[in-house]
Tab-separated table of C-alpha atoms in Angstrom:
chain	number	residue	atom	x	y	z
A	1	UNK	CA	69.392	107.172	219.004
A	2	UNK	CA	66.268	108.728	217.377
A	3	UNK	CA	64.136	105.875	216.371
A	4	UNK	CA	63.355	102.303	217.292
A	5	UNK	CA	60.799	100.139	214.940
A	6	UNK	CA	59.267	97.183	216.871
A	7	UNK	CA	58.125	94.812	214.507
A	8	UNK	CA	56.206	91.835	216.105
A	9	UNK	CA	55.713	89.036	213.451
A	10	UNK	CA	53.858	85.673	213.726
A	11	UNK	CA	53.792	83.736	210.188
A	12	UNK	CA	53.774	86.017	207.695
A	13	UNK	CA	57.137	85.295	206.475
A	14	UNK	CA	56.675	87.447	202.858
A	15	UNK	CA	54.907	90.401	204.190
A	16	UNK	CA	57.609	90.905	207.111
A	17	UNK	CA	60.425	90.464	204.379
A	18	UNK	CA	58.635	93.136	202.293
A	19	UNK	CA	58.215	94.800	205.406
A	20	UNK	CA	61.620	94.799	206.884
A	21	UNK	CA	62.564	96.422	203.369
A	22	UNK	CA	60.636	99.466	203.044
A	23	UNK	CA	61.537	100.485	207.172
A	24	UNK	CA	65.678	99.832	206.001
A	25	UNK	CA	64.935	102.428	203.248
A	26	UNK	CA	63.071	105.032	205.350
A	27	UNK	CA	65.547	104.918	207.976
A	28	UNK	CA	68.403	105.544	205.597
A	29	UNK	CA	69.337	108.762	206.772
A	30	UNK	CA	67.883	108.783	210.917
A	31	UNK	CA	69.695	107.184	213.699
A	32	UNK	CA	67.384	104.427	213.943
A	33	UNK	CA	67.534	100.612	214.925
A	34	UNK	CA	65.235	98.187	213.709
A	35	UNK	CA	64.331	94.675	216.410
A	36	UNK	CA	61.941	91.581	215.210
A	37	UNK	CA	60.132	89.907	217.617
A	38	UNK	CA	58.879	86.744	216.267
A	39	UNK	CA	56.212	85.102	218.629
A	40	UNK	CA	57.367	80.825	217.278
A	41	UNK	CA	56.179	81.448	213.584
A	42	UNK	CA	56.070	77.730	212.040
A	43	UNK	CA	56.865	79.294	208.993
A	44	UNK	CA	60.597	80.271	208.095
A	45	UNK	CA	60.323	83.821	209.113
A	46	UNK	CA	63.477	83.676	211.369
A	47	UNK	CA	65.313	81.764	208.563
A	48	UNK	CA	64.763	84.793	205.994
A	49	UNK	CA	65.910	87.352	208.758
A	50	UNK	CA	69.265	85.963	209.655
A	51	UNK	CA	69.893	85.757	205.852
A	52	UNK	CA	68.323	88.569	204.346
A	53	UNK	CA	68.965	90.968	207.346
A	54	UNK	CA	71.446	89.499	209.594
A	55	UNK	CA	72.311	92.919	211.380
A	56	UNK	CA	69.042	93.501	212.408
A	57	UNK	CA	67.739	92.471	215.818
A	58	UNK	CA	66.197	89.496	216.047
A	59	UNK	CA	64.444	88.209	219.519
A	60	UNK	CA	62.858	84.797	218.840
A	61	UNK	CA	60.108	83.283	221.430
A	62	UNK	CA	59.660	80.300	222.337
A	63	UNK	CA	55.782	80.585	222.044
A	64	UNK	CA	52.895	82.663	221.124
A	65	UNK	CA	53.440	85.861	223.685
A	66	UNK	CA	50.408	87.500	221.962
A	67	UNK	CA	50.454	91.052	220.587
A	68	UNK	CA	50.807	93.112	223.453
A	69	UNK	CA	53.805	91.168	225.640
A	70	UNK	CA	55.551	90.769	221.846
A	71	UNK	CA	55.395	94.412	221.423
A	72	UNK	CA	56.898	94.836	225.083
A	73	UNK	CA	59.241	92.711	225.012
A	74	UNK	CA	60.559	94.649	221.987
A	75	UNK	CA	60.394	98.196	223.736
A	76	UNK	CA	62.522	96.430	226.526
A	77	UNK	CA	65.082	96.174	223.906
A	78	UNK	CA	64.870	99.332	222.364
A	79	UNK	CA	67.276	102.586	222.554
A	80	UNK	CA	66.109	105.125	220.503
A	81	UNK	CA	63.878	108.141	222.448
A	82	UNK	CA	60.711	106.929	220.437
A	83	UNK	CA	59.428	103.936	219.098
A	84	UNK	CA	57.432	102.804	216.233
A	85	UNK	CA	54.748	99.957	216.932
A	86	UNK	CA	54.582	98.304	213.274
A	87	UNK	CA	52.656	95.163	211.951
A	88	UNK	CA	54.830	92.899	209.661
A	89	UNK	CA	51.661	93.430	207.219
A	90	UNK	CA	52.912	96.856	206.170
A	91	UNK	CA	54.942	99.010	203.874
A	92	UNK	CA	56.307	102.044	204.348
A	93	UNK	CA	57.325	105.044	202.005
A	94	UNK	CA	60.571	105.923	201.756
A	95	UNK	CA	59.790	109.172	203.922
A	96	UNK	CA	57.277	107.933	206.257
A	97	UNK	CA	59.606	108.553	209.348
A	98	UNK	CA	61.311	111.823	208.610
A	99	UNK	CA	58.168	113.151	207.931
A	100	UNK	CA	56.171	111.783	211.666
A	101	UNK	CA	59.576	112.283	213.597
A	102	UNK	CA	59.695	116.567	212.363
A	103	UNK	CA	55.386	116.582	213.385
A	104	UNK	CA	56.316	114.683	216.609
A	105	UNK	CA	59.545	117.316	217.270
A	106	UNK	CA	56.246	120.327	217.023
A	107	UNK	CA	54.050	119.342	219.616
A	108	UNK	CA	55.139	120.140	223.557
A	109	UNK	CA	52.758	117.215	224.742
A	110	UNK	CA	52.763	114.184	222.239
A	111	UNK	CA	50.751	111.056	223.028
A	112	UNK	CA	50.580	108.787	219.904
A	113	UNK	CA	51.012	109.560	216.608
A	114	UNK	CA	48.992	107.847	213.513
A	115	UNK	CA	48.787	108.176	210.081
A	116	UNK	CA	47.240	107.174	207.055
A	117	UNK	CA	46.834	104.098	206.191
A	118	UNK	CA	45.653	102.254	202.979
A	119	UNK	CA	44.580	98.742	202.317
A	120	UNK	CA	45.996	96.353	199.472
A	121	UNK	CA	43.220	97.653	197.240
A	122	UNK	CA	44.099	101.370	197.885
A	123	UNK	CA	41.241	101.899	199.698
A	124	UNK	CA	41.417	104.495	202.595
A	125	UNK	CA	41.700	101.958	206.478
A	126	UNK	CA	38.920	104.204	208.594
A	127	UNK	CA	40.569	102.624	211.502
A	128	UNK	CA	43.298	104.667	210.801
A	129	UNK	CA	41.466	107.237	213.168
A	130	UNK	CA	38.723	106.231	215.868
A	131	UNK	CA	37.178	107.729	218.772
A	132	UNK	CA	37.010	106.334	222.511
A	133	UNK	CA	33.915	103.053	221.713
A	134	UNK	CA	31.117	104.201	224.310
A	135	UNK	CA	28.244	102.063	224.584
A	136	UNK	CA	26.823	104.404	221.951
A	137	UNK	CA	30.036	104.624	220.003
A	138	UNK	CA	30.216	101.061	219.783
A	139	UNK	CA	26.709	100.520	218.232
A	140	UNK	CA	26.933	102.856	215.699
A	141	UNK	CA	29.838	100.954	214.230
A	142	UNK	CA	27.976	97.713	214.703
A	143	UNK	CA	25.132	98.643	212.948
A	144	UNK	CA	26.913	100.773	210.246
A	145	UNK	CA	25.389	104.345	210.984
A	146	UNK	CA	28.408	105.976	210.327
A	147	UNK	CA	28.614	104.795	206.830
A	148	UNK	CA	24.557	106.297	206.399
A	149	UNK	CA	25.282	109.198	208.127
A	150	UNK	CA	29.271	109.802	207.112
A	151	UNK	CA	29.088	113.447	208.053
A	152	UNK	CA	27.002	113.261	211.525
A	153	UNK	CA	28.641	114.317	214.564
A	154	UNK	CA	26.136	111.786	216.422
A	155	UNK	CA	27.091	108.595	214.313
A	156	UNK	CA	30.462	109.497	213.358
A	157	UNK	CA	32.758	109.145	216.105
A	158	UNK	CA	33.968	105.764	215.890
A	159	UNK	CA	36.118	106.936	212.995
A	160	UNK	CA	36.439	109.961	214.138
A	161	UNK	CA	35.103	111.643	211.165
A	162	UNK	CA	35.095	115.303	212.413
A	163	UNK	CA	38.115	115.259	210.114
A	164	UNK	CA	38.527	113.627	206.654
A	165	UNK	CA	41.339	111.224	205.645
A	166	UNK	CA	43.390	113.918	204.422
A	167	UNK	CA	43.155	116.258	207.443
A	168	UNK	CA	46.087	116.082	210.274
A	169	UNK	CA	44.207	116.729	213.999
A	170	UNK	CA	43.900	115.409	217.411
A	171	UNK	CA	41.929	111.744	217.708
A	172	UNK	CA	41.157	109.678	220.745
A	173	UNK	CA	42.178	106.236	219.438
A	174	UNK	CA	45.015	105.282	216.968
A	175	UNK	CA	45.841	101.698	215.249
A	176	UNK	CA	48.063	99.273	216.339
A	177	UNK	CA	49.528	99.192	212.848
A	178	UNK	CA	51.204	101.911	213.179
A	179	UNK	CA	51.653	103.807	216.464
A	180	UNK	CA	54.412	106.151	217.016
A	181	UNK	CA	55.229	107.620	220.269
A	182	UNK	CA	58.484	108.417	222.942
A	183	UNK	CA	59.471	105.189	224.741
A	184	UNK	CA	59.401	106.921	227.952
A	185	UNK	CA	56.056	107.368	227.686
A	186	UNK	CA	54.956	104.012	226.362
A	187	UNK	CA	57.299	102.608	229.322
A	188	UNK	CA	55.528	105.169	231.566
A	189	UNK	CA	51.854	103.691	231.098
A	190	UNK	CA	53.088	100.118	231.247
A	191	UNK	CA	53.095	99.689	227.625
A	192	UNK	CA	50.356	97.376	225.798
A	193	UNK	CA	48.282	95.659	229.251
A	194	UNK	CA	48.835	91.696	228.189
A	195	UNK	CA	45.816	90.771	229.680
A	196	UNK	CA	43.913	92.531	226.915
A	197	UNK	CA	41.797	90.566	224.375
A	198	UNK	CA	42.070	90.871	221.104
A	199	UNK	CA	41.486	93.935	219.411
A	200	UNK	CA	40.866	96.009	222.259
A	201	UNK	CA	44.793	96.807	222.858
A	202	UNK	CA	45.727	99.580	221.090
A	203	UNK	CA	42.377	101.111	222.165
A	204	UNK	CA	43.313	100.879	225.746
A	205	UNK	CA	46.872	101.977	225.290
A	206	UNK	CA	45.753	105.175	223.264
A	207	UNK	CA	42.969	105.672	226.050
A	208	UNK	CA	45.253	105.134	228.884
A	209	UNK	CA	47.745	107.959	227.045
A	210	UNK	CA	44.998	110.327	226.693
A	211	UNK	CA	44.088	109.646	230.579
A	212	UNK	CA	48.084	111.651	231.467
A	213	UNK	CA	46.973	114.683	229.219
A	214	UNK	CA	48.579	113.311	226.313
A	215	UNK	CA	47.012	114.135	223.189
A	216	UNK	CA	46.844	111.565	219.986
A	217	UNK	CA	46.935	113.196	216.536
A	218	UNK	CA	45.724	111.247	213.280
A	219	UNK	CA	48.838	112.384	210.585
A	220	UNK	CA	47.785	112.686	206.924
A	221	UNK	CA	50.141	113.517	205.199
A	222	UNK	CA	52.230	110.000	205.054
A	223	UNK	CA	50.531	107.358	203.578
A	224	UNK	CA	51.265	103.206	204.457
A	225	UNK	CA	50.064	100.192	202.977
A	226	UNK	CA	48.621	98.015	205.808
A	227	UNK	CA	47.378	94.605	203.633
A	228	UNK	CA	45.483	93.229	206.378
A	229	UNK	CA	43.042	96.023	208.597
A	230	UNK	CA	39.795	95.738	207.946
A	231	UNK	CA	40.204	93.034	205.844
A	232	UNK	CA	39.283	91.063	208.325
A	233	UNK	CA	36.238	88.762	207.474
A	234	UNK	CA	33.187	90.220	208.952
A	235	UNK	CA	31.409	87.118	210.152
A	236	UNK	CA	29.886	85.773	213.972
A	237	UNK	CA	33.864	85.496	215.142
A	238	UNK	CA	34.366	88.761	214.217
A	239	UNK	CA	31.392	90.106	215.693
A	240	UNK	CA	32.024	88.075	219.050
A	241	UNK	CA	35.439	89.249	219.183
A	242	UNK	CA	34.494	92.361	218.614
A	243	UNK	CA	32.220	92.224	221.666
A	244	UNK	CA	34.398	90.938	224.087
A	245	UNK	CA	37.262	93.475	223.161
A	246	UNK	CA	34.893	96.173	224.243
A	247	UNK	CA	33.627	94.190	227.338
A	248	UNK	CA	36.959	94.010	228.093
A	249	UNK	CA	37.784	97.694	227.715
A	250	UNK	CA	34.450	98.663	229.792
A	251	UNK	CA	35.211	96.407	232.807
A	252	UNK	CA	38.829	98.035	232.594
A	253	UNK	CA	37.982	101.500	232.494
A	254	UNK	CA	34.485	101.743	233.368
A	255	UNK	CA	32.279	100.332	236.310
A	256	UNK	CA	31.161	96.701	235.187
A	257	UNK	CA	27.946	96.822	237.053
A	258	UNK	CA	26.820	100.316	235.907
A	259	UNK	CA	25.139	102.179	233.238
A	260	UNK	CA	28.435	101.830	230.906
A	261	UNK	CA	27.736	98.173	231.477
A	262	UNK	CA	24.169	98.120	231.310
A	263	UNK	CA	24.005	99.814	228.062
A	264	UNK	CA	26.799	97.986	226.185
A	265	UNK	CA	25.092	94.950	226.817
A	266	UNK	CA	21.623	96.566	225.624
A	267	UNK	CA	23.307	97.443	222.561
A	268	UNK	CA	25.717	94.725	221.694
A	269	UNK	CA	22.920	92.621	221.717
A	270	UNK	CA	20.426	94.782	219.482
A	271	UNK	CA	23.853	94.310	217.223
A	272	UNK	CA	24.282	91.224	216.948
A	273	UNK	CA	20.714	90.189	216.172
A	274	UNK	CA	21.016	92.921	213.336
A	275	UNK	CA	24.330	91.763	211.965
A	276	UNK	CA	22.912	87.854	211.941
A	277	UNK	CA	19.399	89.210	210.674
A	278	UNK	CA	21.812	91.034	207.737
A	279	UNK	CA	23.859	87.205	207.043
A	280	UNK	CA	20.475	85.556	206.313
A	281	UNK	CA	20.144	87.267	203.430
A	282	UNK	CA	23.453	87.812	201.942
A	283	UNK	CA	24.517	84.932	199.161
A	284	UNK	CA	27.920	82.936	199.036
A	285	UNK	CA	31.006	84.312	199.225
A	286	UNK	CA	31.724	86.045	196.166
A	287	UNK	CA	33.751	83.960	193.865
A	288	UNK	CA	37.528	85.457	193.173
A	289	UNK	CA	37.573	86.373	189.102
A	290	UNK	CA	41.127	86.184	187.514
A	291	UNK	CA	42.302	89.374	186.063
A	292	UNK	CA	42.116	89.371	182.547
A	293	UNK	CA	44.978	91.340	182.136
A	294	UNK	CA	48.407	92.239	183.088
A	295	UNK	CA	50.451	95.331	182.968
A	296	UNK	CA	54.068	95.366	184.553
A	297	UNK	CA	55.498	98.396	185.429
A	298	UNK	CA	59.463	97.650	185.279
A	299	UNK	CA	62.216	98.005	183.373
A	300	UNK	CA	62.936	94.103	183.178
A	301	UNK	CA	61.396	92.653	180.077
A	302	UNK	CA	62.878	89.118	181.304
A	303	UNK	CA	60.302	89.343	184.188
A	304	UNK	CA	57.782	89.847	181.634
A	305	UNK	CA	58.053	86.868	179.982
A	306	UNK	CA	58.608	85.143	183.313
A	307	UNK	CA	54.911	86.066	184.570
A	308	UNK	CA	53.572	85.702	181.190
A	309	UNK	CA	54.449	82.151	181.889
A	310	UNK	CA	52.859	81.807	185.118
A	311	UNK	CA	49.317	83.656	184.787
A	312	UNK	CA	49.345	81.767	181.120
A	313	UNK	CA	48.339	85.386	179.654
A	314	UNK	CA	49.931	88.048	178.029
A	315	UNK	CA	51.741	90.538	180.420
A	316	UNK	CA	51.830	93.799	178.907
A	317	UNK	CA	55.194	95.865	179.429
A	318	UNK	CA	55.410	99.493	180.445
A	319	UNK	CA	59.436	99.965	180.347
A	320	UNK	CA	60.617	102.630	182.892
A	321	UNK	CA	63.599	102.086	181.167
A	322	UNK	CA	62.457	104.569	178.364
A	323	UNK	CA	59.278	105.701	179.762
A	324	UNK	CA	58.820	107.663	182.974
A	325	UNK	CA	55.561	106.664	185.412
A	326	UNK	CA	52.972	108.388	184.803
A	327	UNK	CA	50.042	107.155	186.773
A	328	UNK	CA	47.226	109.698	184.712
A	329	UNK	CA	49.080	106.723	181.722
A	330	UNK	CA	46.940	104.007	184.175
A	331	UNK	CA	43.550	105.118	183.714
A	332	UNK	CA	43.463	103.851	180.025
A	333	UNK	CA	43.495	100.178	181.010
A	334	UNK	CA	39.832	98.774	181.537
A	335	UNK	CA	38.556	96.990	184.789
A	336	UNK	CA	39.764	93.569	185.759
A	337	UNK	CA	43.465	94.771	185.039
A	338	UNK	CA	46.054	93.680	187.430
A	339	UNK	CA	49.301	96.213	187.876
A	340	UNK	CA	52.092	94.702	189.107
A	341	UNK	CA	54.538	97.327	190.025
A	342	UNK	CA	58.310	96.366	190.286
A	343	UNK	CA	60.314	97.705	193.295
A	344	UNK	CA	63.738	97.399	191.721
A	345	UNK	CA	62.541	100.584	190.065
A	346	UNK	CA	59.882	101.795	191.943
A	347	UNK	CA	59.683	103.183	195.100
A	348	UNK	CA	57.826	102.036	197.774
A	349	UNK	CA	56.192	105.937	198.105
A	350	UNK	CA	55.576	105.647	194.307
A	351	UNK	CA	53.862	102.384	194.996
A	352	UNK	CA	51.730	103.830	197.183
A	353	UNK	CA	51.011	106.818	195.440
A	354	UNK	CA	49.829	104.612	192.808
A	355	UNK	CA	47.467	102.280	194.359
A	356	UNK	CA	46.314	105.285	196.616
A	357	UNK	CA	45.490	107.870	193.438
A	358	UNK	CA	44.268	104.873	191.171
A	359	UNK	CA	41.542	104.152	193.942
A	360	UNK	CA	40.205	107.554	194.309
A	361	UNK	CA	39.304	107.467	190.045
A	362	UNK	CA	36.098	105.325	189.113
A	363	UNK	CA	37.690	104.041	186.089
A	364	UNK	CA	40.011	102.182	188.130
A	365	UNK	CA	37.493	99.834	189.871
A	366	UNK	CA	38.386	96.192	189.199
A	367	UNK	CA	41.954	96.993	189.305
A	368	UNK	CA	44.299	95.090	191.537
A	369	UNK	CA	48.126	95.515	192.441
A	370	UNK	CA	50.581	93.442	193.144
A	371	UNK	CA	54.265	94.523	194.308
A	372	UNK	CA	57.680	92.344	193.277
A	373	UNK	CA	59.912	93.459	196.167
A	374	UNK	CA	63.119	94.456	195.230
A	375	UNK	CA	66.118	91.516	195.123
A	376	UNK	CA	62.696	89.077	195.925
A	377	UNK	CA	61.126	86.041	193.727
A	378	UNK	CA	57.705	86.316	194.476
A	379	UNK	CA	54.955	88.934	193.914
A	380	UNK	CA	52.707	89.792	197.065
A	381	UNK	CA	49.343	91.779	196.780
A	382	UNK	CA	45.391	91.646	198.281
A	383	UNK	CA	42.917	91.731	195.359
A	384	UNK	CA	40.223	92.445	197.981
A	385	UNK	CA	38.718	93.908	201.126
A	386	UNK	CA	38.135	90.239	202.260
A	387	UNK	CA	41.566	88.896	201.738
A	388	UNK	CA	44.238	88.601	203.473
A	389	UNK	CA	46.865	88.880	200.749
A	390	UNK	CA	49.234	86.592	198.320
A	391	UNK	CA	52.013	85.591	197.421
A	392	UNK	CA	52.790	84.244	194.156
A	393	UNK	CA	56.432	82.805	193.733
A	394	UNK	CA	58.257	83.666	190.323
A	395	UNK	CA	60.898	81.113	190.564
């Protein structure tokens, strides 16, 4: 067997549906196996899998095994020669894997392999590349130099910005979104350490990697919605976490009572008196506005007047029935537009082409997406950088 996607899922029943979907349709034509881990979701995640996909692997826990001893436990299970770490918060194109498994099959020395990833928004996910968080490293991100200084060797290594979002190379640290690699070598290394906090374990499984030789590579040219990223609220949890995911990865890998130490500490702190400095004067969260209009992208007129219904506003109808996509057709509608694009018709790599192309044009700020999965009832989207998606139910 080629391929084994370990999907580790805790409560987010409608994204791992959507999920589970768009990996059946990419594996189409590889000998590939799919296995679920679900760490005791409250919600009816298991439910939907033995029903919608009952010949996929399912391994239910009993409790909460965190991310890293989820994602082992997975591995354990799997066959194929290499595996795919994947959040249930994803969606992948239709080529994704054929495309990383012939890149993979090129290099004589593979550590972990990336790729692009985009947010619910279409915005480009700078975590989708990163380099190994020094002391230094670390601080830059904290206080945001690399967004003043984008193109600066000195303040641009957290995400790795010696190369662009659309340029394949090697990286230090990859995502734990999406991390493709050979089994035997994630098996090798002991897989994800599940004594790691939060956020700091896929940075000490890629570092760990690079430590046998083993070179990461960022790959460009795929591109997968991950809804969730850096979506993440940016407030004092964050930053805490944040800080003890790197304290974590010092006292690991570097010597706890040394400079490494020393310095972290130095600037962490300088950090987190900036960030709180920063919340002092920034208002309310900003209030979510309601599209004002809708444009569905289908070739089902009933679903139309379905979600005309629901939103209590006109849905206009772009019929793929008797006109083809043409996203360069999108940049006519105004700001505050909502595009809900049908997967019935639509491809998930189509879907993501869309949101992905739409983002890059400045007429399209305001717009937001939201995806009907195909043979689903509900609509699932993240209007913004700050949230952490919806659902809407159509029936």
């Amino acid at each position: 067997m080629q391929l084994s996607v370990i999907i580790l899922n805790y409560n987010v029943r409608y994204f791992l549906e959507q999920c589970v979907l768009s990996v059946q349709n990419a594996l189409e034509s590889i000998d590939a196996e799919i296995i679920v881990v679900d760490n005791a979701s409250p919600d009816d995640s298991c439910r939907m899998m033995k029903q919608r996909f009952p010949n996929i692997k399912l391994i239910e826990s009993k409790e909460n095994l965190g991310f890293p001893k989820g994602n082992n436990i997975g591995v354990a299970e799997a066959k194929g020669e290499y595996v795919c770490i994947l959040n249930p918060d994803t969606v992948v194109a239709e080529d994704t894997f054929i495309k990383v498994l012939a890149f993979a099959k090129k290099q004589s020395n593979l550590g972990i392999v990336g790729v692009k990833l985009i947010d619910g928004t279409g915005n480009f996910l700078p975590e989708s590349k990163r380099g190994i968080p020094t002391p230094w490293v670390a601080f830059t991100k904290m206080m945001g130099l690399y967004r003043i200084f984008p193109k600066s060797k000195i303040f641009g290594r957290y995400y790795a910005q010696h190369l662009n979002e659309n340029q394949t190379g090697k990286v230090e640290i990859l995502v734990g979104a999406f991390m493709f690699l050979k089994r035997d070598l994630y098996l090798e290394v002991g897989g994800f350490d599940e004594d790691c906090f939060m956020y700091s374990d896929d940075i000490d499984l890629s570092y760990r990697i690079l430590q046998k030789g083993k070179p990461n590579y960022y790959f460009h040219e795929t591109t997968i919605l991950h809804y969730k990223g850096e979506s993440t609220v940016k407030d004092d949890v964050y930053v805490r976490r944040f800080q003890e995911a790197m304290q974590f990865f010092y006292k690991k890998h570097f010597s706890s009572n040394g400079l490494e130490s020393v310095l972290f500490s130095f600037f962490m702190q300088i950090g987190i008196v900036f960030f709180s400095f920063l919340k002092m004067f920034q208002g309310h969260s900003r209030i979510k506005i309601s599209p004002k209009q809708y444009l569905l992208c289908s070739a089902n007129k009933d679903l139309a007047d379905k979600l005309a219904l629901i939103f209590q506003k006109k849905v206009s109808f772009h019929d793929l029935k008797t006109e083809k996509m043409v996203i360069s057709s999108l940049f006519n509608f105004s700001s505050e537009t909502e595009i809900i694009l049908d997967n019935e018709f639509l491809s998930f790599k189509e879907i993501i082409s869309v949101l992905d192309i739409l983002k890059k044009k400045s007429r399209s700020k305001g717009i937001t997406f939201k995806i009907v999965p195909k043979n689903t009832h509900f609509l699932i989207g993240s209007n913004s950088n700050n949230d952490r998606g919806e659902i809407i139910q159509i029936d």
